[in-house]
PDB file of C-alpha atoms in Angstrom:
ATOM      1  CA  MET M   1     -12.936  -2.470  18.748  1.00  0.00           C
ATOM      2  CA  GLU M   2     -11.697  -3.657  22.378  1.00  0.00           C
ATOM      3  CA  ARG M   3      -8.789  -5.410  21.055  1.00  0.00           C
ATOM      4  CA  HIS M   4      -7.798  -2.252  19.303  1.00  0.00           C
ATOM      5  CA  ASN M   5      -8.395  -0.030  22.130  1.00  0.00           C
ATOM      6  CA  GLN M   6      -6.247  -1.947  24.763  1.00  0.00           C
ATOM      7  CA  ILE M   7      -3.110  -2.072  22.021  1.00  0.00           C
ATOM      8  CA  PHE M   8      -3.169   1.571  21.253  1.00  0.00           C
ATOM      9  CA  GLN M   9      -3.869   2.422  24.933  1.00  0.00           C
ATOM     10  CA  ASP M  10      -0.616   0.180  25.806  1.00  0.00           C
ATOM     11  CA  VAL M  11       1.430   2.174  23.111  1.00  0.00           C
ATOM     12  CA  ALA M  12       0.387   5.270  24.254  1.00  0.00           C
ATOM     13  CA  ASP M  13       1.187   4.079  27.953  1.00  0.00           C
ATOM     14  CA  GLN M  14       4.478   2.760  27.022  1.00  0.00           C
ATOM     15  CA  ILE M  15       5.247   6.284  24.947  1.00  0.00           C
ATOM     16  CA  ARG M  16       4.576   8.339  28.245  1.00  0.00           C
ATOM     17  CA  ASP M  17       6.791   6.146  30.564  1.00  0.00           C
ATOM     18  CA  LEU M  18       9.658   6.678  28.011  1.00  0.00           C
ATOM     19  CA  TYR M  19       8.735  10.285  27.778  1.00  0.00           C
ATOM     20  CA  LYS M  20       8.831  10.925  31.548  1.00  0.00           C
ATOM     21  CA  PHE M  21      12.557   9.546  31.668  1.00  0.00           C
ATOM     22  CA  GLY M  22      13.301  11.308  28.791  1.00  0.00           C
ATOM     23  CA  GLN M  23      14.447   8.095  26.782  1.00  0.00           C
ATOM     24  CA  PRO M  24      14.456   8.258  23.272  1.00  0.00           C
ATOM     25  CA  PHE M  25      12.779   5.226  21.306  1.00  0.00           C
ATOM     26  CA  ARG M  26      12.194   3.525  17.668  1.00  0.00           C
ATOM     27  CA  VAL M  27       8.976   1.903  16.415  1.00  0.00           C
ATOM     28  CA  PHE M  28       8.592  -1.555  15.231  1.00  0.00           C
ATOM     29  CA  HIS M  29       5.970  -2.142  12.713  1.00  0.00           C
ATOM     30  CA  GLY M  30       6.473  -5.911  11.852  1.00  0.00           C
ATOM     31  CA  SER M  31       8.319  -5.098   8.287  1.00  0.00           C
ATOM     32  CA  SER M  32      10.095  -2.720   6.298  1.00  0.00           C
ATOM     33  CA  SER M  33      10.756  -2.324   2.618  1.00  0.00           C
ATOM     34  CA  SER M  34      14.262  -0.900   3.175  1.00  0.00           C
ATOM     35  CA  THR M  35      17.469  -3.345   2.501  1.00  0.00           C
ATOM     36  CA  ARG M  36      19.352  -1.455   4.500  1.00  0.00           C
ATOM     37  CA  PRO M  37      21.283  -2.790   7.652  1.00  0.00           C
ATOM     38  CA  ARG M  38      20.111  -1.694  10.776  1.00  0.00           C
ATOM     39  CA  HIS M  39      22.180  -0.863  13.827  1.00  0.00           C
ATOM     40  CA  TYR M  40      19.909  -0.584  16.764  1.00  0.00           C
ATOM     41  CA  SER M  41      19.339  -1.369  20.392  1.00  0.00           C
ATOM     42  CA  ASP M  42      16.805  -3.963  21.423  1.00  0.00           C
ATOM     43  CA  THR M  43      15.605  -1.375  24.191  1.00  0.00           C
ATOM     44  CA  ASN M  44      13.286   1.388  24.172  1.00  0.00           C
ATOM     45  CA  VAL M  45      11.254   0.056  21.192  1.00  0.00           C
ATOM     46  CA  ILE M  46       7.237   0.626  20.611  1.00  0.00           C
ATOM     47  CA  ASP M  47       5.751  -2.499  18.852  1.00  0.00           C
ATOM     48  CA  THR M  48       2.956  -1.634  17.123  1.00  0.00           C
ATOM     49  CA  SER M  49       3.105  -4.833  14.985  1.00  0.00           C
ATOM     50  CA  MET M  50      -0.499  -5.648  16.415  1.00  0.00           C
ATOM     51  CA  LEU M  51      -2.099  -2.914  14.647  1.00  0.00           C
ATOM     52  CA  SER M  52      -2.536  -4.809  11.761  1.00  0.00           C
ATOM     53  CA  GLN M  53      -6.508  -5.301  11.168  1.00  0.00           C
ATOM     54  CA  VAL M  54      -9.148  -3.631   8.981  1.00  0.00           C
ATOM     55  CA  THR M  55     -11.745  -2.793  12.477  1.00  0.00           C
ATOM     56  CA  SER M  56     -14.788  -1.838  10.852  1.00  0.00           C
ATOM     57  CA  VAL M  57     -16.519  -0.927   7.238  1.00  0.00           C
ATOM     58  CA  ASP M  58     -19.596   1.230   6.565  1.00  0.00           C
ATOM     59  CA  THR M  59     -20.938   0.981   3.673  1.00  0.00           C
ATOM     60  CA  ASN M  60     -23.393   4.259   4.211  1.00  0.00           C
ATOM     61  CA  LYS M  61     -20.753   6.679   5.032  1.00  0.00           C
ATOM     62  CA  ARG M  62     -18.266   4.594   2.417  1.00  0.00           C
ATOM     63  CA  THR M  63     -15.582   4.504   5.003  1.00  0.00           C
ATOM     64  CA  CYS M  64     -13.690   2.053   6.929  1.00  0.00           C
ATOM     65  CA  LEU M  65     -11.531   2.045   9.927  1.00  0.00           C
ATOM     66  CA  VAL M  66      -7.793   0.679   9.252  1.00  0.00           C
ATOM     67  CA  GLU M  67      -5.078   0.014  11.505  1.00  0.00           C
ATOM     68  CA  PRO M  68      -1.581   1.671  10.174  1.00  0.00           C
ATOM     69  CA  ASN M  69       0.163  -1.840   9.297  1.00  0.00           C
ATOM     70  CA  VAL M  70      -2.689  -3.359   6.878  1.00  0.00           C
ATOM     71  CA  PRO M  71      -0.972  -3.946   3.966  1.00  0.00           C
ATOM     72  CA  MET M  72      -2.767  -2.950   0.564  1.00  0.00           C
ATOM     73  CA  ASP M  73      -3.568  -6.171  -0.320  1.00  0.00           C
ATOM     74  CA  ARG M  74      -5.681  -6.751   2.679  1.00  0.00           C
ATOM     75  CA  LEU M  75      -7.296  -3.807   2.491  1.00  0.00           C
ATOM     76  CA  VAL M  76      -8.630  -3.928  -0.996  1.00  0.00           C
ATOM     77  CA  GLU M  77      -9.408  -7.794  -0.264  1.00  0.00           C
ATOM     78  CA  ALA M  78     -11.636  -6.110   3.144  1.00  0.00           C
ATOM     79  CA  THR M  79     -13.377  -3.505   1.257  1.00  0.00           C
ATOM     80  CA  MET M  80     -13.760  -5.035  -2.324  1.00  0.00           C
ATOM     81  CA  PRO M  81     -16.816  -7.227  -0.959  1.00  0.00           C
ATOM     82  CA  HIS M  82     -18.679  -4.039   0.298  1.00  0.00           C
ATOM     83  CA  GLY M  83     -18.346  -2.196  -3.191  1.00  0.00           C
ATOM     84  CA  LEU M  84     -15.609  -0.170  -1.869  1.00  0.00           C
ATOM     85  CA  VAL M  85     -12.206   0.638  -2.989  1.00  0.00           C
ATOM     86  CA  TYR M  86      -9.725   3.027  -1.791  1.00  0.00           C
ATOM     87  CA  PRO M  87      -8.871   5.919  -4.509  1.00  0.00           C
ATOM     88  CA  VAL M  88      -5.094   5.358  -4.478  1.00  0.00           C
ATOM     89  CA  VAL M  89      -3.795   1.825  -3.740  1.00  0.00           C
ATOM     90  CA  MET M  90      -0.291   1.592  -3.507  1.00  0.00           C
ATOM     91  CA  GLU M  91       1.352  -0.037  -6.673  1.00  0.00           C
ATOM     92  CA  LEU M  92       2.852  -2.551  -4.378  1.00  0.00           C
ATOM     93  CA  PRO M  93       0.897  -5.120  -2.379  1.00  0.00           C
ATOM     94  CA  GLY M  94       2.829  -5.164   0.822  1.00  0.00           C
ATOM     95  CA  ILE M  95       2.669  -1.001   1.483  1.00  0.00           C
ATOM     96  CA  THR M  96       0.833  -0.219   4.264  1.00  0.00           C
ATOM     97  CA  ALA M  97      -1.606   2.218   5.022  1.00  0.00           C
ATOM     98  CA  GLY M  98       0.027   3.709   7.759  1.00  0.00           C
ATOM     99  CA  GLY M  99       3.184   3.790   5.566  1.00  0.00           C
ATOM    100  CA  SER M 100       1.545   5.869   2.883  1.00  0.00           C
ATOM    101  CA  LEU M 101      -0.651   8.334   4.602  1.00  0.00           C
ATOM    102  CA  GLN M 102      -2.291  10.290   2.090  1.00  0.00           C
ATOM    103  CA  GLU M 103      -4.150  13.381   3.750  1.00  0.00           C
ATOM    104  CA  HIS M 104      -5.892  14.384   0.694  1.00  0.00           C
ATOM    105  CA  LEU M 105      -7.820  10.980   1.308  1.00  0.00           C
ATOM    106  CA  GLU M 106      -7.876  10.214   4.821  1.00  0.00           C
ATOM    107  CA  LYS M 107     -10.842  12.026   6.639  1.00  0.00           C
ATOM    108  CA  VAL M 108      -9.337  11.261  10.124  1.00  0.00           C
ATOM    109  CA  VAL M 109      -6.128   9.764  11.761  1.00  0.00           C
ATOM    110  CA  ARG M 110      -5.314   9.057  15.309  1.00  0.00           C
ATOM    111  CA  PHE M 111      -1.550   9.772  16.914  1.00  0.00           C
ATOM    112  CA  ASP M 112      -0.103   8.802  20.112  1.00  0.00           C
ATOM    113  CA  THR M 113       2.214  12.019  19.854  1.00  0.00           C
ATOM    114  CA  GLY M 114       5.947  11.674  21.431  1.00  0.00           C
ATOM    115  CA  ASN M 115       4.824  12.625  24.681  1.00  0.00           C
ATOM    116  CA  GLY M 116       2.211   9.963  25.130  1.00  0.00           C
ATOM    117  CA  ASP M 117      -0.643  12.081  24.285  1.00  0.00           C
ATOM    118  CA  ILE M 118      -3.699  10.580  22.084  1.00  0.00           C
ATOM    119  CA  ILE M 119      -4.263  12.843  19.352  1.00  0.00           C
ATOM    120  CA  ARG M 120      -7.443  12.714  16.892  1.00  0.00           C
ATOM    121  CA  ALA M 121      -6.297  15.013  13.375  1.00  0.00           C
ATOM    122  CA  SER M 122      -8.489  16.234  10.387  1.00  0.00           C
ATOM    123  CA  ARG M 123      -8.902  18.674   8.398  1.00  0.00           C
ATOM    124  CA  GLU M 124     -10.983  20.252  11.008  1.00  0.00           C
ATOM    125  CA  GLU M 125      -9.017  19.715  14.175  1.00  0.00           C
ATOM    126  CA  HIS M 126      -5.184  19.520  14.876  1.00  0.00           C
ATOM    127  CA  GLU M 127      -5.228  20.210  11.049  1.00  0.00           C
ATOM    128  CA  ASP M 128      -1.370  20.949  11.021  1.00  0.00           C
ATOM    129  CA  LEU M 129      -0.224  17.502  12.280  1.00  0.00           C
ATOM    130  CA  PHE M 130      -3.427  16.022  10.225  1.00  0.00           C
ATOM    131  CA  HIS M 131      -1.840  17.067   6.688  1.00  0.00           C
ATOM    132  CA  GLY M 132       1.964  17.473   8.264  1.00  0.00           C
ATOM    133  CA  ALA M 133       2.149  13.629   9.208  1.00  0.00           C
ATOM    134  CA  ALA M 134       2.193  12.365   5.738  1.00  0.00           C
ATOM    135  CA  GLY M 135       5.555  12.152   4.725  1.00  0.00           C
ATOM    136  CA  ALA M 136       6.897  12.973   7.837  1.00  0.00           C
ATOM    137  CA  ALA M 137       8.213   9.155   8.326  1.00  0.00           C
ATOM    138  CA  GLY M 138       6.581   8.955  11.537  1.00  0.00           C
ATOM    139  CA  THR M 139       8.712  11.539  13.215  1.00  0.00           C
ATOM    140  CA  LEU M 140       5.278  13.469  14.434  1.00  0.00           C
ATOM    141  CA  GLY M 141       3.589  10.871  15.828  1.00  0.00           C
ATOM    142  CA  VAL M 142       2.790   6.945  15.838  1.00  0.00           C
ATOM    143  CA  THR M 143       0.072   6.212  13.979  1.00  0.00           C
ATOM    144  CA  THR M 144      -2.804   3.814  15.531  1.00  0.00           C
ATOM    145  CA  LEU M 145      -6.133   4.512  13.342  1.00  0.00           C
ATOM    146  CA  ILE M 146      -6.719   6.027   9.938  1.00  0.00           C
ATOM    147  CA  GLN M 147     -10.784   6.110   8.627  1.00  0.00           C
ATOM    148  CA  CYS M 148      -9.995   6.129   4.896  1.00  0.00           C
ATOM    149  CA  CYS M 149     -12.778   7.189   2.563  1.00  0.00           C
ATOM    150  CA  ASP M 150     -14.108   5.965  -1.035  1.00  0.00           C
ATOM    151  CA  LYS M 151     -14.563   8.213  -4.145  1.00  0.00           C
ATOM    152  CA  PRO M 152     -17.199   6.153  -6.163  1.00  0.00           C
ATOM    153  CA  GLU M 153     -16.833   8.523  -9.107  1.00  0.00           C
ATOM    154  CA  VAL M 154     -13.177   7.921 -10.024  1.00  0.00           C
ATOM    155  CA  ASP M 155     -12.237   5.177 -12.283  1.00  0.00           C
ATOM    156  CA  TYR M 156      -8.522   4.540 -13.318  1.00  0.00           C
ATOM    157  CA  VAL M 157      -6.075   6.269 -15.895  1.00  0.00           C
ATOM    158  CA  ASP M 158      -2.737   4.989 -16.879  1.00  0.00           C
ATOM    159  CA  GLY M 159       0.021   5.922 -18.914  1.00  0.00           C
ATOM    160  CA  ILE M 160       3.378   4.121 -20.569  1.00  0.00           C
ATOM    161  CA  LEU M 161       5.996   5.763 -22.480  1.00  0.00           C
ATOM    162  CA  PHE M 162       8.112   3.223 -24.602  1.00  0.00           C
ATOM    163  CA  SER M 163      10.268   5.237 -26.498  1.00  0.00           C
ATOM    164  CA  LYS M 164      10.053   8.310 -28.258  1.00  0.00           C
ATOM    165  CA  ASP M 165       7.331   7.320 -30.727  1.00  0.00           C
ATOM    166  CA  HIS M 166       5.204   4.611 -28.611  1.00  0.00           C
ATOM    167  CA  GLY M 167       3.061   5.429 -26.078  1.00  0.00           C
ATOM    168  CA  THR M 168      -0.058   3.942 -24.230  1.00  0.00           C
ATOM    169  CA  ILE M 169      -2.754   5.634 -22.503  1.00  0.00           C
ATOM    170  CA  ILE M 170      -4.917   2.923 -20.242  1.00  0.00           C
ATOM    171  CA  MET M 171      -8.179   3.737 -19.058  1.00  0.00           C
ATOM    172  CA  GLY M 172     -10.134   1.612 -16.691  1.00  0.00           C
ATOM    173  CA  GLU M 173     -13.984   1.514 -16.068  1.00  0.00           C
ATOM    174  CA  LEU M 174     -15.553  -0.514 -13.420  1.00  0.00           C
ATOM    175  CA  THR M 175     -17.706  -3.450 -14.356  1.00  0.00           C
ATOM    176  CA  ASN M 176     -19.590  -6.314 -12.803  1.00  0.00           C
ATOM    177  CA  THR M 177     -19.574  -7.972 -16.375  1.00  0.00           C
ATOM    178  CA  LYS M 178     -18.233  -9.042 -19.620  1.00  0.00           C
ATOM    179  CA  PRO M 179     -18.684 -10.474 -22.900  1.00  0.00           C
ATOM    180  CA  ALA M 180     -18.969 -14.195 -22.821  1.00  0.00           C
ATOM    181  CA  ASN M 181     -16.271 -14.750 -25.543  1.00  0.00           C
ATOM    182  CA  SER M 182     -13.838 -12.743 -23.805  1.00  0.00           C
ATOM    183  CA  ARG M 183     -10.948 -13.856 -21.293  1.00  0.00           C
ATOM    184  CA  ILE M 184      -9.944 -12.823 -17.835  1.00  0.00           C
ATOM    185  CA  ARG M 185      -6.581 -11.386 -17.843  1.00  0.00           C
ATOM    186  CA  THR M 186      -4.230 -12.445 -15.191  1.00  0.00           C
ATOM    187  CA  LEU M 187      -0.896 -10.633 -14.190  1.00  0.00           C
ATOM    188  CA  SER M 188       0.418 -12.219 -11.166  1.00  0.00           C
ATOM    189  CA  ASN M 189       0.884 -15.930 -11.973  1.00  0.00           C
ATOM    190  CA  ALA M 190       4.460 -16.855 -12.527  1.00  0.00           C
ATOM    191  CA  GLU M 191       3.865 -18.026 -16.146  1.00  0.00           C
ATOM    192  CA  ASP M 192       2.111 -14.444 -16.911  1.00  0.00           C
ATOM    193  CA  PRO M 193       3.977 -11.802 -18.724  1.00  0.00           C
ATOM    194  CA  TRP M 194       4.878  -8.642 -16.949  1.00  0.00           C
ATOM    195  CA  PHE M 195       2.256  -6.094 -17.212  1.00  0.00           C
ATOM    196  CA  TYR M 196       4.647  -3.501 -18.944  1.00  0.00           C
ATOM    197  CA  LEU M 197       5.780  -5.836 -21.786  1.00  0.00           C
ATOM    198  CA  TYR M 198       2.047  -7.462 -22.108  1.00  0.00           C
ATOM    199  CA  VAL M 199       0.928  -3.787 -22.737  1.00  0.00           C
ATOM    200  CA  GLN M 200       3.665  -3.094 -25.280  1.00  0.00           C
ATOM    201  CA  GLY M 201       3.455  -6.295 -27.312  1.00  0.00           C
ATOM    202  CA  GLN M 202      -0.173  -5.917 -27.523  1.00  0.00           C
ATOM    203  CA  THR M 203       0.198  -2.182 -29.272  1.00  0.00           C
ATOM    204  CA  GLU M 204       3.603  -1.760 -30.630  1.00  0.00           C
ATOM    205  CA  ARG M 205       2.258  -2.671 -34.101  1.00  0.00           C
ATOM    206  CA  LEU M 206      -1.361  -1.231 -33.931  1.00  0.00           C
ATOM    207  CA  PRO M 207      -2.323   1.765 -35.893  1.00  0.00           C
ATOM    208  CA  GLU M 208      -2.148   5.397 -33.881  1.00  0.00           C
ATOM    209  CA  TYR M 209      -4.934   5.633 -31.815  1.00  0.00           C
ATOM    210  CA  SER M 210      -6.021   2.216 -32.020  1.00  0.00           C
ATOM    211  CA  THR M 211      -7.543   0.645 -28.853  1.00  0.00           C
ATOM    212  CA  VAL M 212      -7.424  -2.773 -27.117  1.00  0.00           C
ATOM    213  CA  THR M 213     -10.166  -3.899 -24.480  1.00  0.00           C
ATOM    214  CA  GLU M 214      -8.675  -6.420 -21.731  1.00  0.00           C
ATOM    215  CA  TYR M 215     -10.846  -7.840 -18.938  1.00  0.00           C
ATOM    216  CA  ILE M 216      -8.603  -7.647 -15.699  1.00  0.00           C
ATOM    217  CA  PRO M 217      -9.864  -8.570 -11.977  1.00  0.00           C
ATOM    218  CA  LEU M 218      -9.635  -5.038  -9.928  1.00  0.00           C
ATOM    219  CA  GLY M 219      -7.934  -6.949  -7.611  1.00  0.00           C
ATOM    220  CA  VAL M 220      -5.302  -7.861 -10.010  1.00  0.00           C
ATOM    221  CA  TYR M 221      -5.034  -4.551 -11.866  1.00  0.00           C
ATOM    222  CA  LEU M 222      -4.364  -2.765  -8.896  1.00  0.00           C
ATOM    223  CA  PHE M 223      -0.979  -4.710  -8.271  1.00  0.00           C
ATOM    224  CA  ARG M 224      -0.097  -4.967 -11.823  1.00  0.00           C
ATOM    225  CA  SER M 225       3.156  -3.365 -11.457  1.00  0.00           C
ATOM    226  CA  ASN M 226       4.071  -5.932  -8.489  1.00  0.00           C
ATOM    227  CA  GLN M 227       5.123  -8.994 -10.339  1.00  0.00           C
ATOM    228  CA  PRO M 228       7.911  -6.979 -12.400  1.00  0.00           C
ATOM    229  CA  LEU M 229       8.215  -4.338  -9.732  1.00  0.00           C
ATOM    230  CA  TRP M 230       7.545  -1.659 -12.055  1.00  0.00           C
ATOM    231  CA  TRP M 231      10.425  -2.555 -14.743  1.00  0.00           C
ATOM    232  CA  ILE M 232      13.297  -2.925 -12.239  1.00  0.00           C
ATOM    233  CA  SER M 233      13.090  -6.815 -12.775  1.00  0.00           C
ATOM    234  CA  ILE M 234      14.581  -6.241 -16.158  1.00  0.00           C
ATOM    235  CA  PHE M 235      17.774  -6.407 -14.897  1.00  0.00           C
ATOM    236  CA  LYS M 236      17.393  -9.479 -12.409  1.00  0.00           C
ATOM    237  CA  ALA M 237      15.722 -12.139 -15.048  1.00  0.00           C
ATOM    238  CA  ASP M 238      14.718 -13.035 -18.049  1.00  0.00           C
ATOM    239  CA  PRO M 239      11.021 -11.975 -19.143  1.00  0.00           C
ATOM    240  CA  LYS M 240      11.280 -14.235 -22.064  1.00  0.00           C
ATOM    241  CA  ALA M 241      13.213 -17.431 -20.491  1.00  0.00           C
ATOM    242  CA  ASP M 242      11.253 -20.220 -20.500  1.00  0.00           C
ATOM    243  CA  MET M 243       8.403 -21.336 -18.546  1.00  0.00           C
ATOM    244  CA  GLN M 244      10.164 -23.525 -16.008  1.00  0.00           C
ATOM    245  CA  SER M 245      13.079 -20.619 -15.519  1.00  0.00           C
ATOM    246  CA  LYS M 246      10.141 -18.228 -15.021  1.00  0.00           C
ATOM    247  CA  ILE M 247       8.870 -20.079 -12.290  1.00  0.00           C
ATOM    248  CA  LEU M 248      11.650 -20.628 -10.759  1.00  0.00           C
ATOM    249  CA  ALA M 249      12.894 -16.823 -11.012  1.00  0.00           C
ATOM    250  CA  ASP M 250       8.911 -15.735 -10.040  1.00  0.00           C
ATOM    251  CA  ALA M 251       9.407 -15.230  -6.561  1.00  0.00           C
ATOM    252  CA  LYS M 252      12.535 -13.130  -6.782  1.00  0.00           C
ATOM    253  CA  VAL M 253      11.244 -10.431  -8.589  1.00  0.00           C
ATOM    254  CA  HIS M 254       7.669  -9.512  -7.105  1.00  0.00           C
ATOM    255  CA  GLY M 255       7.568  -6.463  -5.282  1.00  0.00           C
ATOM    256  CA  ASP M 256       6.071  -7.600  -1.853  1.00  0.00           C
ATOM    257  CA  ASP M 257       9.162  -9.882  -1.324  1.00  0.00           C
ATOM    258  CA  VAL M 258      11.272  -6.888  -0.923  1.00  0.00           C
ATOM    259  CA  SER M 259       9.288  -6.349   2.369  1.00  0.00           C
ATOM    260  CA  THR M 260      11.839  -8.734   4.481  1.00  0.00           C
ATOM    261  CA  ASN M 261      13.789  -6.451   6.781  1.00  0.00           C
ATOM    262  CA  GLU M 262      12.204  -6.900  10.083  1.00  0.00           C
ATOM    263  CA  ALA M 263      13.444  -4.102  12.089  1.00  0.00           C
ATOM    264  CA  PRO M 264      12.402  -0.969  14.010  1.00  0.00           C
ATOM    265  CA  LYS M 265      11.525   2.329  11.696  1.00  0.00           C
ATOM    266  CA  ALA M 266      14.294   4.500  11.487  1.00  0.00           C
ATOM    267  CA  ALA M 267      12.394   7.410  13.037  1.00  0.00           C
ATOM    268  CA  ARG M 268      13.675   8.478  16.647  1.00  0.00           C
ATOM    269  CA  HIS M 269      11.440   9.860  18.887  1.00  0.00           C
ATOM    270  CA  THR M 270      12.449  12.317  22.227  1.00  0.00           C
TER     271      THR M 270
END
């Protein structure tokens, strides 16, 4: 935690100095999913890109301490070996913990406010900031640390409606075993089918209320919509193309490849 404490203290000091002179500032997180052009000055930028690690995992309390720029895939990689999974994992692996604050799931969030104050917010203290920060686009403070909690009783349910007369309910159950004659389904390789199209193909000719059982690694299932970027990529690439074309087009349709615009966040603090 020594590295983390030094970084967040430096951030607070920079904010405090700018506030003292009445200077607005912008926050640089390292990347953004926005593709809009940015018009900004290189001055008065608070760089938090180094806050990008899972600092600890507590298996007894079923919690972990996460810095705001940790993407979902690295959060999953850090917690799964300990038997912990964040209850709501954003569908795209590049979405960060700080960019997807969920006050109903987090236990504690620490902020550097616009005047440089360091505030620990939870349901019990500074609860207005704790609940208000979600969806505030960083305008209420700079997130520097998040305590996430795991809910072991939560499995998975998903639903896809393909047409007015064809829909699928997907129920996921965690397991550490599989039958020897069952294959492991992958969804993230270039040659793999897009998830929603695979489900459609597996179910469109089944009798009503029939079931299909698949075994998918949890880390793959959580980001099942990344390869086709949900179904948006149908407008950009042909899912029925030959294998060579699919491999060449693969890098263009992954959701995590959208996060390329490295510019300060638009939230302005004064």
